[in-house]
Amino acid sequence: AVEAFTVALSLRPTFAKALYQRGHVLLETNQVEPAIEDFNKAIELNYSLAHVGRGKAFLLQQRASEALVDLKECLASRPDYAVAYHLRAAAYELLGRADDAQKDQKKVAASALLLPRRCSRWAAA
């Protein structure tokens, strides 16, 4: 899959969604730094969902403060995005802010959206 996105990007280097999707594939294969690079480029192209991807990557690196900034940025433009609340709760947990984490998890529970199974991978243990 990475190769297919790479080919698409060679034809259209400003294809932000391809950068975003390739970033997620890279995360799934534990290539965190290259994923962050793709999310950075997508953010530069104003693809707001890339903040969630970069937030996930930062959580994998235990960089909760940086993840929190990205997840807040995403939620500013998409206030009903359950995945961003779920990940932000994980960032709050890592920062020792249990009350804030609980508030976000309540928002997720109240959401009509179901979280993909792989989202649990990003939650703090």
mmCIF file of N, CA and C in Angstrom, residues 2 23 25-36:
data_model
loop_
_atom_site.group_PDB
_atom_site.id
_atom_site.type_symbol
_atom_site.label_atom_id
_atom_site.label_comp_id
_atom_site.label_asym_id
_atom_site.label_seq_id
_atom_site.Cartn_x
_atom_site.Cartn_y
_atom_site.Cartn_z
ATOM 1 N N VAL A 2 1.983 1.237 0.727
ATOM 2 C CA VAL A 2 2.861 2.399 0.743
ATOM 3 C C VAL A 2 3.323 2.717 -0.673
ATOM 4 N N GLY A 23 0.642 8.008 5.550
ATOM 5 C CA GLY A 23 1.065 8.162 6.935
ATOM 6 C C GLY A 23 0.454 7.109 7.836
ATOM 7 N N VAL A 25 -0.664 4.119 6.915
ATOM 8 C CA VAL A 25 -0.069 2.818 6.578
ATOM 9 C C VAL A 25 1.305 2.702 7.227
ATOM 10 N N LEU A 26 2.067 3.771 7.182
ATOM 11 C CA LEU A 26 3.386 3.763 7.822
ATOM 12 C C LEU A 26 3.267 3.539 9.329
ATOM 13 N N LEU A 27 2.267 4.160 9.960
ATOM 14 C CA LEU A 27 2.052 3.928 11.393
ATOM 15 C C LEU A 27 1.741 2.466 11.678
ATOM 16 N N GLU A 28 0.928 1.862 10.831
ATOM 17 C CA GLU A 28 0.547 0.453 11.030
ATOM 18 C C GLU A 28 1.751 -0.474 10.929
ATOM 19 N N THR A 29 2.799 -0.016 10.252
ATOM 20 C CA THR A 29 4.014 -0.835 10.128
ATOM 21 C C THR A 29 5.136 -0.293 11.020
ATOM 22 N N ASN A 30 4.746 0.494 12.030
ATOM 23 C CA ASN A 30 5.675 1.035 13.035
ATOM 24 C C ASN A 30 6.780 1.908 12.459
ATOM 25 N N GLN A 31 6.491 2.580 11.364
ATOM 26 C CA GLN A 31 7.426 3.541 10.780
ATOM 27 C C GLN A 31 6.953 4.941 11.176
ATOM 28 N N VAL A 32 7.169 5.269 12.436
ATOM 29 C CA VAL A 32 6.567 6.470 13.024
ATOM 30 C C VAL A 32 7.144 7.757 12.444
ATOM 31 N N GLU A 33 8.461 7.865 12.348
ATOM 32 C CA GLU A 33 9.058 9.118 11.848
ATOM 33 C C GLU A 33 8.653 9.415 10.403
ATOM 34 N N PRO A 34 8.713 8.439 9.486
ATOM 35 C CA PRO A 34 8.233 8.733 8.126
ATOM 36 C C PRO A 34 6.740 9.099 8.107
ATOM 37 N N ALA A 35 5.963 8.500 8.998
ATOM 38 C CA ALA A 35 4.538 8.842 9.074
ATOM 39 C C ALA A 35 4.371 10.295 9.499
ATOM 40 N N ILE A 36 5.135 10.711 10.491
ATOM 41 C CA ILE A 36 5.059 12.106 10.945
ATOM 42 C C ILE A 36 5.420 13.051 9.799
#
